[in-house]
Coordinates of C-alpha atoms and ligand atoms in Angstrom, one line a residue:
M281 CA -1.4 1.1 -36.4
H282 CA -1.0 0.7 -40.2
A283 CA -1.4 3.9 -42.2
I284 CA -4.6 2.6 -43.8
T285 CA -6.1 1.7 -40.4
A286 CA -5.2 5.2 -39.1
I287 CA -6.9 6.8 -42.1
L288 CA -10.0 4.7 -41.6
A289 CA -10.0 5.6 -37.9
L290 CA -9.6 9.3 -38.8
A291 CA -12.4 9.0 -41.3
A292 CA -14.6 7.3 -38.7
G293 CA -13.7 9.9 -36.1
S294 CA -14.8 12.7 -38.5
V295 CA -18.2 11.2 -38.9
I296 CA -18.9 9.7 -35.5
A297 CA -19.7 12.1 -32.6
A298 CA -17.7 12.4 -29.4
P299 CA -19.7 10.1 -27.1
V300 CA -19.0 7.2 -29.4
D301 CA -15.3 8.0 -29.3
T302 CA -15.5 7.6 -25.5
V303 CA -17.1 4.2 -25.9
A304 CA -14.4 3.2 -28.4
E305 CA -11.7 4.4 -25.9
R306 CA -13.2 2.4 -23.1
A307 CA -13.4 -0.7 -25.3
T308 CA -9.7 -0.4 -26.2
A309 CA -8.6 0.1 -22.6
T310 CA -7.9 -3.5 -22.0
E311 CA -4.7 -3.2 -19.9
L312 CA -4.3 -2.2 -16.3
N313 CA -2.9 1.3 -16.8
T314 CA -4.9 2.3 -19.9
A315 CA -8.1 1.2 -18.1
A316 CA -7.1 3.2 -15.0
K317 CA -6.4 6.3 -17.1
A318 CA -9.7 5.8 -19.0
A319 CA -11.4 5.8 -15.6
G320 CA -9.8 9.2 -14.9
K321 CA -6.9 8.1 -12.7
V322 CA -3.3 9.3 -12.9
Y323 CA -1.7 5.8 -13.1
F324 CA -1.7 2.1 -12.4
G325 CA 1.7 0.9 -11.4
T326 CA 3.9 -1.6 -9.6
A327 CA 6.7 -1.9 -7.1
V328 CA 10.0 -2.7 -8.8
D329 CA 13.0 -4.2 -6.9
N330 CA 16.5 -4.0 -8.2
G331 CA 17.3 -7.7 -7.7
D332 CA 14.6 -8.7 -10.1
L333 CA 15.9 -6.7 -13.1
G334 CA 18.3 -9.4 -14.4
N335 CA 15.3 -11.5 -15.7
S336 CA 14.3 -10.5 -19.2
Q337 CA 10.7 -11.9 -18.7
Y338 CA 10.5 -9.6 -15.7
T339 CA 11.8 -6.5 -17.5
S340 CA 9.8 -6.9 -20.6
E341 CA 6.5 -6.7 -18.6
E342 CA 7.8 -4.2 -16.1
K343 CA 8.3 -1.6 -18.8
N344 CA 4.9 -2.3 -20.4
T345 CA 3.3 1.1 -19.9
A346 CA -0.1 -0.2 -21.1
D347 CA -0.1 -2.1 -17.7
F348 CA 2.2 0.0 -15.6
G349 CA 2.3 3.8 -15.9
Q350 CA 4.1 4.1 -12.6
I351 CA 6.8 2.4 -10.6
T352 CA 7.9 2.5 -6.9
P353 CA 11.3 1.3 -5.8
A354 CA 10.6 -1.6 -3.4
N355 CA 13.8 -1.1 -1.4
S356 CA 16.5 1.0 -3.0
M357 CA 15.4 4.5 -1.8
K358 CA 15.1 3.5 1.8
W359 CA 17.4 4.9 4.5
D360 CA 19.6 1.8 4.8
A361 CA 20.2 1.8 1.0
I362 CA 20.8 5.6 0.7
E363 CA 22.7 6.6 3.8
A364 CA 24.1 3.4 5.3
S365 CA 26.7 5.4 7.2
R366 CA 26.3 8.9 8.4
G367 CA 26.7 11.6 5.7
K368 CA 27.7 9.1 3.0
F369 CA 24.9 9.0 0.4
T370 CA 24.8 6.2 -2.2
Y371 CA 22.3 6.6 -5.0
T372 CA 23.4 3.9 -7.4
Q373 CA 20.5 1.5 -6.9
G374 CA 17.9 4.1 -6.4
D375 CA 19.0 5.7 -9.7
V376 CA 18.5 2.4 -11.5
I377 CA 14.8 2.6 -10.7
A378 CA 14.5 6.3 -11.3
N379 CA 16.2 5.9 -14.7
L380 CA 13.9 3.0 -15.6
A381 CA 10.9 5.3 -15.0
K382 CA 12.5 8.0 -17.1
T383 CA 13.5 5.7 -20.0
N384 CA 10.1 4.0 -20.1
G385 CA 8.0 7.1 -19.5
Q386 CA 6.6 5.9 -16.2
K387 CA 5.7 8.1 -13.1
L388 CA 7.9 7.5 -10.1
R389 CA 6.6 7.2 -6.6
C390 CA 9.6 7.7 -4.4
H391 CA 9.7 5.5 -1.2
N392 CA 10.6 6.4 1.5
L393 CA 12.3 9.0 3.7
V394 CA 11.6 8.3 7.4
W395 CA 10.7 4.8 8.6
H396 CA 11.5 2.9 11.8
N397 CA 12.4 -0.2 9.7
Q398 CA 15.4 -0.7 7.3
L399 CA 17.0 2.1 9.3
P400 CA 20.7 1.8 9.8
S401 CA 21.9 1.1 13.4
W402 CA 23.9 4.3 13.4
V403 CA 20.5 6.1 13.5
S404 CA 18.5 3.7 15.5
S405 CA 21.2 3.1 18.2
G406 CA 22.8 6.5 18.0
N407 CA 21.2 7.9 21.2
F408 CA 21.3 11.4 19.7
D409 CA 19.7 14.3 21.4
N410 CA 16.7 16.1 20.0
A411 CA 18.6 18.8 18.1
T412 CA 21.1 16.4 16.6
L413 CA 18.5 13.8 15.5
I414 CA 16.4 16.6 13.9
S415 CA 19.5 17.7 12.0
I416 CA 20.3 14.1 10.9
M417 CA 16.7 13.6 9.7
K418 CA 16.7 17.0 7.9
N419 CA 20.0 16.3 6.3
H420 CA 18.9 12.9 5.1
I421 CA 15.6 14.2 3.6
T422 CA 17.2 17.3 2.0
N423 CA 20.0 15.3 0.4
E424 CA 17.8 12.5 -1.0
V425 CA 14.8 14.7 -2.1
T426 CA 17.3 17.1 -3.8
H427 CA 19.0 14.2 -5.6
Y428 CA 15.7 13.1 -7.1
K429 CA 14.2 16.6 -7.5
G430 CA 11.8 16.8 -10.4
Q431 CA 11.7 13.0 -10.8
C432 CA 9.2 12.0 -8.1
Y433 CA 5.5 12.3 -8.8
A434 CA 5.2 11.6 -5.1
W435 CA 7.3 10.9 -2.0
D436 CA 6.3 8.7 0.9
V437 CA 7.8 11.1 3.4
V438 CA 6.9 9.1 6.6
N439 CA 6.1 5.4 6.5
E440 CA 4.2 3.4 9.2
A441 CA 4.4 5.8 12.1
I442 CA 1.4 4.3 13.9
N443 CA 1.4 1.3 16.2
D444 CA -0.4 -1.7 14.8
D445 CA -1.7 -2.8 18.3
G446 CA -5.1 -1.2 18.1
S447 CA -4.0 1.7 20.4
G448 CA -3.8 4.3 17.6
T449 CA -0.7 5.7 19.3
L450 CA 2.5 6.7 17.5
R451 CA 5.1 4.0 17.4
S452 CA 8.0 4.0 19.8
D453 CA 10.8 4.6 17.3
P454 CA 14.0 6.7 17.4
F455 CA 12.2 9.6 15.8
H456 CA 9.1 9.7 18.0
N457 CA 11.1 8.8 21.1
T458 CA 13.6 11.6 20.7
I459 CA 11.8 14.4 18.7
G460 CA 8.2 13.6 19.7
P461 CA 5.3 14.0 17.2
A462 CA 6.9 17.1 15.8
Y463 CA 9.2 14.8 13.7
L464 CA 6.3 14.3 11.3
P465 CA 5.7 18.0 10.3
I466 CA 9.4 18.7 10.4
A467 CA 9.9 15.8 7.9
F468 CA 7.1 17.1 5.6
A469 CA 8.3 20.7 5.7
T470 CA 11.9 19.6 4.9
A471 CA 10.8 17.5 1.9
H472 CA 8.7 20.3 0.6
A473 CA 11.5 22.8 0.8
A474 CA 13.8 20.4 -1.2
D475 CA 11.2 19.6 -4.0
P476 CA 8.1 21.8 -3.9
S477 CA 6.4 20.0 -6.8
A478 CA 6.6 16.5 -5.4
K479 CA 3.4 15.3 -3.8
L480 CA 4.1 14.4 -0.2
Y481 CA 2.4 11.3 1.3
Y482 CA 2.0 9.7 4.7
N483 CA 1.9 5.9 4.0
D484 CA 0.7 3.1 6.3
Y485 CA -1.1 -0.3 6.4
N486 CA -4.3 -1.4 8.2
I487 CA -5.7 2.1 7.6
E488 CA -7.9 1.0 4.7
T489 CA -11.2 0.9 6.7
L490 CA -12.6 3.3 9.3
G491 CA -11.3 2.5 12.8
V492 CA -8.8 3.4 15.4
K493 CA -5.7 3.2 13.1
S494 CA -7.4 5.1 10.3
T495 CA -8.5 7.8 12.7
A496 CA -4.9 8.0 14.0
A497 CA -3.7 8.5 10.4
Q498 CA -6.4 11.2 9.9
N499 CA -5.0 12.9 13.0
I500 CA -1.5 12.8 11.5
V501 CA -2.8 14.7 8.5
K502 CA -4.5 17.3 10.8
M503 CA -1.4 17.5 13.0
I504 CA 0.9 18.1 10.0
K505 CA -1.4 20.8 8.7
A506 CA -1.7 22.4 12.2
Y507 CA 2.0 22.8 12.3
G508 CA 1.8 24.7 9.0
A509 CA 3.5 22.0 7.0
P510 CA 2.2 20.6 3.7
I511 CA 0.8 17.1 3.1
D512 CA -0.8 16.2 -0.2
G513 CA -1.9 12.6 0.2
V514 CA -2.3 9.4 2.3
G515 CA -1.0 6.1 1.0
L516 CA -3.3 3.1 1.8
Q517 CA -0.9 0.2 1.5
S518 CA -3.6 -2.4 1.1
H519 CA -1.8 -5.6 1.8
F520 CA -5.0 -7.7 2.0
V521 CA -6.0 -11.3 2.7
S522 CA -8.3 -12.9 0.2
G523 CA -11.8 -13.5 1.7
S524 CA -11.3 -10.8 4.3
T525 CA -10.6 -7.8 2.0
P526 CA -12.8 -4.8 3.0
T527 CA -15.8 -4.2 0.8
T528 CA -15.9 -1.4 -1.8
A529 CA -18.3 0.6 0.4
Q530 CA -16.0 0.3 3.5
Q531 CA -13.0 1.4 1.5
V532 CA -14.9 4.3 -0.1
A533 CA -16.1 5.5 3.3
N534 CA -12.5 5.4 4.6
M535 CA -11.1 7.2 1.5
N536 CA -13.7 9.9 1.9
A537 CA -12.6 10.5 5.5
F538 CA -9.2 11.3 4.3
T539 CA -10.2 13.3 1.2
A540 CA -12.5 15.4 3.5
L541 CA -9.3 16.7 5.1
G542 CA -8.1 18.0 1.7
V543 CA -5.7 15.3 0.7
D544 CA -5.5 12.8 -2.1
V545 CA -5.4 9.1 -1.4
A546 CA -3.6 6.4 -3.4
I547 CA -3.5 2.6 -3.0
T548 CA 0.2 2.2 -2.7
E549 CA 1.1 -1.5 -2.1
L550 CA -1.8 -3.6 -3.2
D551 CA -1.6 -7.4 -2.9
I552 CA -4.2 -9.9 -1.9
R553 CA -2.7 -13.1 -0.5
V554 CA -4.3 -16.5 -0.5
K555 CA -3.5 -19.6 1.5
T556 CA -1.2 -21.9 -0.5
P557 CA -1.5 -24.2 -2.3
E558 CA -4.3 -22.1 -3.7
T559 CA -7.5 -23.6 -4.9
S560 CA -9.5 -22.3 -7.9
A561 CA -12.3 -21.2 -5.5
E562 CA -9.7 -19.1 -3.7
L563 CA -8.5 -17.5 -6.9
T564 CA -12.1 -16.7 -7.9
Q565 CA -12.5 -15.0 -4.5
Q566 CA -9.2 -13.2 -5.0
A567 CA -10.5 -11.8 -8.4
T568 CA -13.6 -10.5 -6.5
D569 CA -11.4 -8.9 -3.8
Y570 CA -9.2 -7.1 -6.4
S571 CA -12.3 -5.8 -8.0
S572 CA -13.6 -4.4 -4.6
T573 CA -10.5 -2.3 -4.1
I574 CA -10.3 -1.1 -7.7
K575 CA -14.0 -0.1 -7.6
A576 CA -13.4 1.9 -4.4
C577 CA -10.6 3.9 -6.1
K578 CA -12.7 4.3 -9.2
Q579 CA -15.5 5.8 -7.1
V580 CA -13.4 8.3 -5.2
S581 CA -12.2 11.1 -7.5
R582 CA -9.3 12.0 -5.2
C583 CA -8.0 8.4 -5.3
V584 CA -5.3 9.1 -7.8
G585 CA -4.0 5.6 -8.6
V586 CA -3.1 2.0 -7.6
T587 CA 0.3 0.4 -7.2
L588 CA 0.8 -3.4 -7.0
W589 CA 3.4 -4.8 -4.6
D590 CA 4.6 -6.7 -6.7
W591 CA 3.0 -7.5 -10.1
N592 CA 4.0 -11.3 -10.1
D593 CA 4.0 -14.1 -7.6
K594 CA 7.6 -15.0 -8.3
N595 CA 8.9 -11.7 -7.0
S596 CA 6.2 -11.0 -4.4
W597 CA 7.4 -10.5 -0.8
V598 CA 4.3 -12.4 0.5
P599 CA 5.6 -16.0 0.7
G600 CA 8.7 -14.9 2.5
T601 CA 6.8 -12.7 5.0
F602 CA 3.6 -14.6 5.6
P603 CA 4.3 -18.3 5.7
G604 CA 1.5 -20.4 4.3
Y605 CA 0.4 -17.6 2.0
G606 CA 1.2 -16.6 -1.5
A607 CA -0.2 -16.2 -5.0
A608 CA -1.0 -12.6 -4.0
T609 CA -0.6 -10.8 -7.4
P610 CA -2.2 -10.8 -10.9
W611 CA 0.6 -12.7 -12.5
D612 CA 1.7 -16.2 -11.4
T613 CA 5.2 -17.5 -10.6
N614 CA 5.9 -18.1 -14.3
F615 CA 5.0 -14.5 -15.2
Q616 CA 1.7 -15.7 -16.7
K617 CA -1.3 -13.5 -16.3
K618 CA -4.1 -14.8 -14.0
T619 CA -6.8 -14.0 -16.5
A620 CA -9.6 -13.9 -13.8
V621 CA -7.8 -11.4 -11.6
Y622 CA -6.5 -9.3 -14.5
N623 CA -9.9 -9.1 -16.2
A624 CA -11.6 -8.3 -12.8
I625 CA -9.3 -5.3 -12.5
I626 CA -10.1 -4.0 -16.0
S627 CA -13.8 -4.6 -15.5
A628 CA -13.7 -2.7 -12.1
W629 CA -12.1 0.3 -13.8
Q630 CA -14.9 0.2 -16.4
S631 CA -17.7 -0.3 -13.9
Ligands
LIG160 C1 12.5 18.7 19.8 O1 12.8 19.9 19.1 C2 11.7 20.3 18.3 C3 12.1 21.6 17.5 O2 12.5 22.5 18.4 C4 10.4 20.5 19.2 O3 9.3 20.9 18.3 C5 10.1 19.3 19.9 O4 9.0 19.4 20.7 C6 11.3 18.8 20.7 N1 11.1 17.5 21.3 C7 11.2 17.3 22.5 C8 10.9 15.9 23.0 O5 11.6 18.1 23.3

């Protein structure tokens, strides 16, 4: 802002009453993070993967805090990246993302500590007894959370513990098979001891509407609390398909079921994939679908923020994971904003 403009703005501020300032603030909140914050949220953010940082078009937008006030490492804080062999901790790549957040003044959601996937075979095939696996899990959590102590707004402590087969049961994985459901409260209590100020989340997919899997996630929150361990939030990953994204009302009802248990919610991995090659009608639908989810978070005061997974179609995991689908993010493969989607998100925050 030029000095003269600042003086004029000050002069205007001294004459015009507070409600008008609020209107002015809303009118200037024309980016994803500024609009989310004007709507009372803590952040709007994006996943960031280390392999994408060599591209200057990528990095110049990634550090644009008007759009992204928060980042999540897509891969570099997972178990296989941090402790590929037993007791040997490697933080180089995780630190790159943590330092980006620090340099740019972005909040960091740290991701993740205990997950059945991207788990080194020394853990998954180790055939450890209960006491040994508990000590391995505690050592992993304590070492990593301590390393990033004070830097993580939130930790995804346990990721995707529930089967996705409609049963609502806990997944058959090394932790559940050996330790039993107690691995969840043990993981949360251990993370809390290492960094008492980080918010501790359970994170999963297909728990964004009421139903068997969401109920199972609610039961995880209750179980962790029943063991006397702390849990602060539930991450709703929200990997949606355009045209079958849940309505705002469905998402709000689901968020309320979690917040009624005394925890925050966050949309942690939002993307909305479309069949490729995408038509303009599909992209219009996609803008509506983004709007539905943002409106849900807007309406629930304990929905603290939204994270995209990723912010652009070039770096999105979708085409590689869901053949025949893509175009899932608000920026295209040339890092150009999709105006309809981008503006739908802003309007939803202002609705
Ligand atoms: C493993 O040990 C923990 C801690 O003592 C206990 O809570 C849990 O029930 C045990 N699991 C099994 C399967 O025995």
